[in-house]
Coordinates of C-alpha atoms in Angstrom, one line a residue:
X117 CA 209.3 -17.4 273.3
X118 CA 205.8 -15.6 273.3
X119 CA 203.7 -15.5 270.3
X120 CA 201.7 -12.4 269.5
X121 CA 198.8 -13.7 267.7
X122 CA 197.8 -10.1 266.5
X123 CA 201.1 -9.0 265.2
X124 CA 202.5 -10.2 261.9
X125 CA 203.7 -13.6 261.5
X126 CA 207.0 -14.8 263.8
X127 CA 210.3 -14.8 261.6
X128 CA 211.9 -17.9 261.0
X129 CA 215.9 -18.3 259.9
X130 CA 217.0 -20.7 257.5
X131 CA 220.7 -21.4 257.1
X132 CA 221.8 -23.6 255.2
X133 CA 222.4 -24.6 251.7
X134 CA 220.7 -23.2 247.8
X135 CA 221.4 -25.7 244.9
X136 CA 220.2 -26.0 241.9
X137 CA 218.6 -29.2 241.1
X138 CA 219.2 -30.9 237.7
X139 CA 216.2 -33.5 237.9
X140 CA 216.3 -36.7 235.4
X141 CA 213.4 -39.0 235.4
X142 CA 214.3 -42.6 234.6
X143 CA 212.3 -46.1 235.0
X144 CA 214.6 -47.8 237.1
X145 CA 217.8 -46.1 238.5
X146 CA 220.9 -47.8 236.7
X147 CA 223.3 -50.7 238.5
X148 CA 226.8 -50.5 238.7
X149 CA 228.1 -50.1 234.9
X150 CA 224.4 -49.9 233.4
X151 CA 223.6 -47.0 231.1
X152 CA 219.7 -46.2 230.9
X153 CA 218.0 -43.6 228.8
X154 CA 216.1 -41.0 231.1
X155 CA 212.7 -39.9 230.3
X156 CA 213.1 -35.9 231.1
X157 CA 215.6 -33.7 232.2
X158 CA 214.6 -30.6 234.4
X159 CA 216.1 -27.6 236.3
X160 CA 215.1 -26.4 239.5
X161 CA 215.7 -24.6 242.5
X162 CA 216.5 -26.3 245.4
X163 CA 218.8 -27.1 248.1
X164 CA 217.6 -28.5 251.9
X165 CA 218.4 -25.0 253.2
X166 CA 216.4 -23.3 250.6
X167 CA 213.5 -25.6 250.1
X168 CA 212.9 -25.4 254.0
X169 CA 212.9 -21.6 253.7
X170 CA 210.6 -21.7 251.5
X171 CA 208.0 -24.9 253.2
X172 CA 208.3 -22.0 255.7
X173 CA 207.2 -19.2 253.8
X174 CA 204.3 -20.9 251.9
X175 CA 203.2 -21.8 255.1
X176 CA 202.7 -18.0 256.1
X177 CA 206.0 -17.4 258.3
X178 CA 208.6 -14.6 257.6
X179 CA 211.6 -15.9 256.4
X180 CA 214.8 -15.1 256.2
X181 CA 217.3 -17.4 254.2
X182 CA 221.4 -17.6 255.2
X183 CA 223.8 -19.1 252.8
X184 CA 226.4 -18.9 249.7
X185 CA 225.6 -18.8 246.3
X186 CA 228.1 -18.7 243.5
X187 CA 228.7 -15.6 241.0
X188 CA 227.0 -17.2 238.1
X189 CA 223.4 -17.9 236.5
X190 CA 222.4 -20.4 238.8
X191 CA 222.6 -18.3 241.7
X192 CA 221.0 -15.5 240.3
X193 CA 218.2 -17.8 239.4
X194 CA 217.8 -19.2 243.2
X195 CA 218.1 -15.7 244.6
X196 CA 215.1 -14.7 242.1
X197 CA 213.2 -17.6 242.9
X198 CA 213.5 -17.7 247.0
X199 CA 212.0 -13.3 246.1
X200 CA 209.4 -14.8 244.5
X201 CA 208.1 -16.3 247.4
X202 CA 208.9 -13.2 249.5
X203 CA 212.0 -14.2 251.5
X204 CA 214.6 -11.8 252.7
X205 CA 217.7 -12.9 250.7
X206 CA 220.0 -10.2 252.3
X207 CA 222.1 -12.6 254.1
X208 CA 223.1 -14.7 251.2
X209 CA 226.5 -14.1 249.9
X210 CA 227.5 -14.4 246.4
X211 CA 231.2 -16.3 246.4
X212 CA 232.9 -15.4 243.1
X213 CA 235.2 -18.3 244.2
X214 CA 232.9 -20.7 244.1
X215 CA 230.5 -21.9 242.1
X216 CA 226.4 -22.3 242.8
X217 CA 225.8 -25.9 244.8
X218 CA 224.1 -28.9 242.2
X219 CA 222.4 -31.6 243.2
X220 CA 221.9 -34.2 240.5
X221 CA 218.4 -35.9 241.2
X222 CA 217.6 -39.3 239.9
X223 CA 213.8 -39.9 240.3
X224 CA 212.5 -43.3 239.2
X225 CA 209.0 -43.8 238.2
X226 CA 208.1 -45.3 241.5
X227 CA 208.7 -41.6 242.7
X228 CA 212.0 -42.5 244.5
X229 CA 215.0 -40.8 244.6
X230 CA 218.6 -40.7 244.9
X231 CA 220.7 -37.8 245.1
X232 CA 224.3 -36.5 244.9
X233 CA 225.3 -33.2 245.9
X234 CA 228.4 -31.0 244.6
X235 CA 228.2 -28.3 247.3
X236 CA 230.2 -25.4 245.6
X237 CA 229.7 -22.3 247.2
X238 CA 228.0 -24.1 250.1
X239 CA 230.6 -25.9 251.7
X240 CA 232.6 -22.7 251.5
X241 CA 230.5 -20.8 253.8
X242 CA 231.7 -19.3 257.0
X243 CA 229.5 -17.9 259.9
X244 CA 230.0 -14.0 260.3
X245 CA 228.9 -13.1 263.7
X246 CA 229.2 -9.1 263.0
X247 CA 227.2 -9.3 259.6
X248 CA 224.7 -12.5 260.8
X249 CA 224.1 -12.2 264.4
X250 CA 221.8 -9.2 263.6
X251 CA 219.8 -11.6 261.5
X252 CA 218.4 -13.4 264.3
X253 CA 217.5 -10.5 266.0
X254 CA 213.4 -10.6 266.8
X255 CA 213.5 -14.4 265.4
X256 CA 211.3 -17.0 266.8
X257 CA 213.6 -20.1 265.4
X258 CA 216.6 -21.0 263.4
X259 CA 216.2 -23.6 261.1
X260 CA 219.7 -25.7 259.8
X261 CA 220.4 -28.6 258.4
X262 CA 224.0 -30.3 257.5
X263 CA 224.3 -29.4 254.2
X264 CA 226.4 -26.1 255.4
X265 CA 229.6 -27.3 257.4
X266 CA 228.8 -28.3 260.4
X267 CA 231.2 -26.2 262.6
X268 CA 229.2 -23.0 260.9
X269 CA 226.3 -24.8 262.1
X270 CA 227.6 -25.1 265.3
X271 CA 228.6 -21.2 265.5
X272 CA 224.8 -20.7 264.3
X273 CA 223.2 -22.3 266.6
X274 CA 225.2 -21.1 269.6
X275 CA 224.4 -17.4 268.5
X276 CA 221.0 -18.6 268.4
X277 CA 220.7 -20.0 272.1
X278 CA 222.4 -17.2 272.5
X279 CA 219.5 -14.9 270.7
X280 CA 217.0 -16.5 272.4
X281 CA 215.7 -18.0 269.5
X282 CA 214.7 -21.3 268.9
X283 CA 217.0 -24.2 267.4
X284 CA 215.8 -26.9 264.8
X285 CA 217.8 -29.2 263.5
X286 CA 217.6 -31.6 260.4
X287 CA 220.5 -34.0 260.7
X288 CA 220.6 -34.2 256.6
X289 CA 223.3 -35.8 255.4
X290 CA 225.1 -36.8 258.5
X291 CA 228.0 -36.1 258.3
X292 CA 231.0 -38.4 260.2
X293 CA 231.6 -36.2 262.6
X294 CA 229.2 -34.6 264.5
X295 CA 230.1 -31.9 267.5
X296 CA 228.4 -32.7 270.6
X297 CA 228.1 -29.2 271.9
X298 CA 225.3 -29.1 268.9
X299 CA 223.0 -31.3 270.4
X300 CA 222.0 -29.3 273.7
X301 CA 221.4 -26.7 271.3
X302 CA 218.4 -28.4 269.7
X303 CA 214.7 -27.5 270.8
X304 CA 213.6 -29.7 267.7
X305 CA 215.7 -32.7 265.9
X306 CA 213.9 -34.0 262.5
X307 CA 215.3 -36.7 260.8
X308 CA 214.2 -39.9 258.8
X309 CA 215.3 -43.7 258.8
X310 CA 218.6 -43.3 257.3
X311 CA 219.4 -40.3 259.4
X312 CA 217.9 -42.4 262.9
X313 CA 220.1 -44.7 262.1
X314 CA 223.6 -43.5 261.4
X315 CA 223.0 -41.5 264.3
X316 CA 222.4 -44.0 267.3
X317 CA 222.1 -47.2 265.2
X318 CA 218.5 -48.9 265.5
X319 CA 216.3 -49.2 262.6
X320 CA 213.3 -47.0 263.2
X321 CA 211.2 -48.3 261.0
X322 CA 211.3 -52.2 262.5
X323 CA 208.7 -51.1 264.5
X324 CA 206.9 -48.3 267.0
X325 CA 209.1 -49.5 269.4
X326 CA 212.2 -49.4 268.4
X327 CA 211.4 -45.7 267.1
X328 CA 210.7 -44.8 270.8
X329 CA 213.7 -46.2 271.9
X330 CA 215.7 -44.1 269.3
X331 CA 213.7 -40.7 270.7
X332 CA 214.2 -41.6 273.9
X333 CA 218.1 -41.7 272.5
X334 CA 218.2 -38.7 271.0
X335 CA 216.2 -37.3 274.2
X336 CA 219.3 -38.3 276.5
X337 CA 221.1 -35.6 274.3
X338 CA 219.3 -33.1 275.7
X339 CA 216.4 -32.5 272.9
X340 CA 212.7 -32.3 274.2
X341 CA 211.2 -32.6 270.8
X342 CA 212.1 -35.2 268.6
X343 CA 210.0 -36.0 265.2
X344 CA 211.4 -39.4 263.3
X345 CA 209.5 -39.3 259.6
X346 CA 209.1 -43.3 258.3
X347 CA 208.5 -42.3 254.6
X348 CA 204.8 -44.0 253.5
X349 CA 204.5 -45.5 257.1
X350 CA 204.2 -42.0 258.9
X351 CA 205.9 -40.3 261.6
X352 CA 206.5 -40.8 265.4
X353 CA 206.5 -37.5 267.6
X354 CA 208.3 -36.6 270.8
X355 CA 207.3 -33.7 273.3
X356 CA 209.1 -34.8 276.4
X357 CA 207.1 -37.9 277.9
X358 CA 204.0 -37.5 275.3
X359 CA 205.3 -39.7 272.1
X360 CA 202.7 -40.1 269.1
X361 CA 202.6 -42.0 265.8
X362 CA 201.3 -40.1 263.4
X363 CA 200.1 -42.2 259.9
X364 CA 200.6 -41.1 256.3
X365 CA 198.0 -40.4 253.8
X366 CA 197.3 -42.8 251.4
X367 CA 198.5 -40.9 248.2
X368 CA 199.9 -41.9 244.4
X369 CA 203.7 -40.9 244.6
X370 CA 205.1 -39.1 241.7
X371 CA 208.1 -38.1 243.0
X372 CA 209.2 -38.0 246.7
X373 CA 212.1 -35.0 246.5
X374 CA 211.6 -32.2 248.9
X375 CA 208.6 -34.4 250.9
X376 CA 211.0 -34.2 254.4
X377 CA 212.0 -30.0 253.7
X378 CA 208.2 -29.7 253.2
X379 CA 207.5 -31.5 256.3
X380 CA 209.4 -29.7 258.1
X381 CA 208.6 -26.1 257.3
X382 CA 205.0 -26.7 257.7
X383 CA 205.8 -28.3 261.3
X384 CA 208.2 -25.0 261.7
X385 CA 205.1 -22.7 260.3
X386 CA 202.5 -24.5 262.9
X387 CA 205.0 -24.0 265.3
X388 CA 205.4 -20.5 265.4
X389 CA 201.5 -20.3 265.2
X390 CA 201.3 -21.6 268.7
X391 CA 199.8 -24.7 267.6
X392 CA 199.8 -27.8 270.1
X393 CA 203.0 -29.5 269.0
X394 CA 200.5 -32.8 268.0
X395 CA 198.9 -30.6 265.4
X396 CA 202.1 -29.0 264.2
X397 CA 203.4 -32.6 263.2
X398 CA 199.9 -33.3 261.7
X399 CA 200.0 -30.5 259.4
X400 CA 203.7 -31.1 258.4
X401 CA 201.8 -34.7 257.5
X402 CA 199.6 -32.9 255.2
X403 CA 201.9 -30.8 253.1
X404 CA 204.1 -33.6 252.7
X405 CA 201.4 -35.7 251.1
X406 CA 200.7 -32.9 248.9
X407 CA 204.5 -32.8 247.9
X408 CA 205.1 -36.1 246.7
X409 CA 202.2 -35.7 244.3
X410 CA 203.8 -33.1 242.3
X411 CA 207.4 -33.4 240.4
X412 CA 210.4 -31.2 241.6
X413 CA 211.7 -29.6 244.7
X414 CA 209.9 -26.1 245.1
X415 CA 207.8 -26.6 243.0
X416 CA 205.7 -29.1 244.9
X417 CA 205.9 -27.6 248.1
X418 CA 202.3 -26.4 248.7
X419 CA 200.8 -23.1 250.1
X420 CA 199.6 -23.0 253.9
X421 CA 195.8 -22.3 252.2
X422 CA 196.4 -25.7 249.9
X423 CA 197.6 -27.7 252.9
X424 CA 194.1 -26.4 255.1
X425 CA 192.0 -27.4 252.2
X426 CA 193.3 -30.8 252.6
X427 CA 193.7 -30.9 256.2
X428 CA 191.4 -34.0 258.0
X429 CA 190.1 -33.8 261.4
X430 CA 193.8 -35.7 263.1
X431 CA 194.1 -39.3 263.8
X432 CA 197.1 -39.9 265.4
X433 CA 197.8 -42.4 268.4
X434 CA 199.3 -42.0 271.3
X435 CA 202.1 -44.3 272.1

């Protein structure tokens, strides 16, 4: 798809999932049977779906944001919050069956985290072709993620293809079953260690290596860009042949959630931009490192003019 560089920004689709995150901050996460006493508890919005929408939207693209919400509080608080940083919100249905998704974040004081979801109104939504196709209509790409049942995925993405629009996927969590079909879908897979390698089983983070070997995995799939993120180590980058390692800032952690979302919207936002794909990846780089120096989901994903200020001239390697 053609960019026009003098109209307003491309529009970028989010589907997928809006929870709210109960944050609790505790030293050292607890073993099996061990009760600790957290240091904070905190609410806020969040959800892969909706914390990509907005990565993309603070990063100057026009977003759009597909999903379920429950009829209660927290949903009305997430719908608020995703109009605060001017996302259309029209294709987000309120379920009175269900209730809003929560996702109960443990951060420890190292700034890692471990998460469990209760999907609510999320795992009940269903892909309406008559009332969503339209939304695609005039969009440069469809972000998803797994957090939305993956056969609505799958319906998304075809209409998408379909649309003309571009397809980027975020394996997040995997689930056990994956349709095939999805993968020729995908213009851009993003996924971490974890993801890497419950997908095609090799470690990623052994070494440059074996992360080029998983690309070139996913590649067989059918997926010309492939970006694997290693956490503190960096990221490796795939754009057919050219593969590039990418190195992380050097940054105190406070609190990792929402550092991959953030990633990948401001890679999404470059994107659409027309940016050389080398650069996109370099700028998801440095939003991420702003992210993880600032607690919570949305609220540490920083604004396309924060992420320029801290922008260095890039470094990467090629591999």
């Amino acid at each position: 798809m053609q960019v026009d560089m003098q109209s307003e920004p491309p529009i970028v689709v989010c589907l997928g999932s809006l929870n709210m995150d109960m944050c609790v901050d505790v030293s050292d996460a607890p073993v099996a049977g061990e009760t600790v006493m957290a240091h904070a508890l905190r609410y806020s919005p969040g959800g892969k779906g909706a914390n990509q929408a907005v990565a993309c939207a603070r990063q100057g693209a026009r977003v759009r944001m597909v999903g379920s919400v429950g009829a209660d509080a927290h949903g009305l608080a997430l719908l608020d919050s995703l109009q605060a940083d001017g996302i259309d919100t029209l294709a987000v249905e309120t379920n009175p069956h269900q209730p809003t998704g929560v996702a109960m974040v443990l951060v420890e004081a190292s700034g890692q985290n471990r998460i469990v979801v209760a999907g609510g109104a999320n795992q009940a939504f269903r892909w309406n072709a008559t009332g969503l196709a339209p939304v695609l209509r005039g969009a440069y790409a469809l972000v998803l993620q797994l957090e939305s049942p993956v056969q609505e995925v799958l319906k998304a993405a075809q209409w998408a293809r379909a649309s003309g629009c571009l397809v980027v996927l975020n394996p997040s969590p995997v689930p056990e079953v994956v349709p095939g079909a999805l993968w020729a879908l995908v213009d851009l897979l993003v996924l971490n260690e974890s993801e890497a390698l419950a997908l095609c089983g090799l470690d990623v983070g052994a070494s440059h290596d074996a992360a080029v070997q998983a690309i070139r995995h996913f590649q067989q799939w059918g997926i010309r860009r492939v970006v694997l993120t290693l956490g503190g180590a960096g990221a490796i980058a795939a754009d057919g042949d050219a593969v590039t390692y990418h190195p992380a800032a050097r940054v105190d952690v406070v609190d990792t959630t929402a550092a991959g979302d953030t990633f990948l919207g401001a890679l999404v936002a470059a994107w659409t931009r027309g940016l050389p794909f080398a650069d996109c990846v370099h700028q998801g780089m440095t939003a991420a490192s702003l992210c993880v120096q600032t607690a919570g989901a949305q609220t540490s994903i920083p604004s396309r003019a924060q992420t320029e200020v801290a922008l260095t001239a890039p470094h990467w390697q090629n591999l």
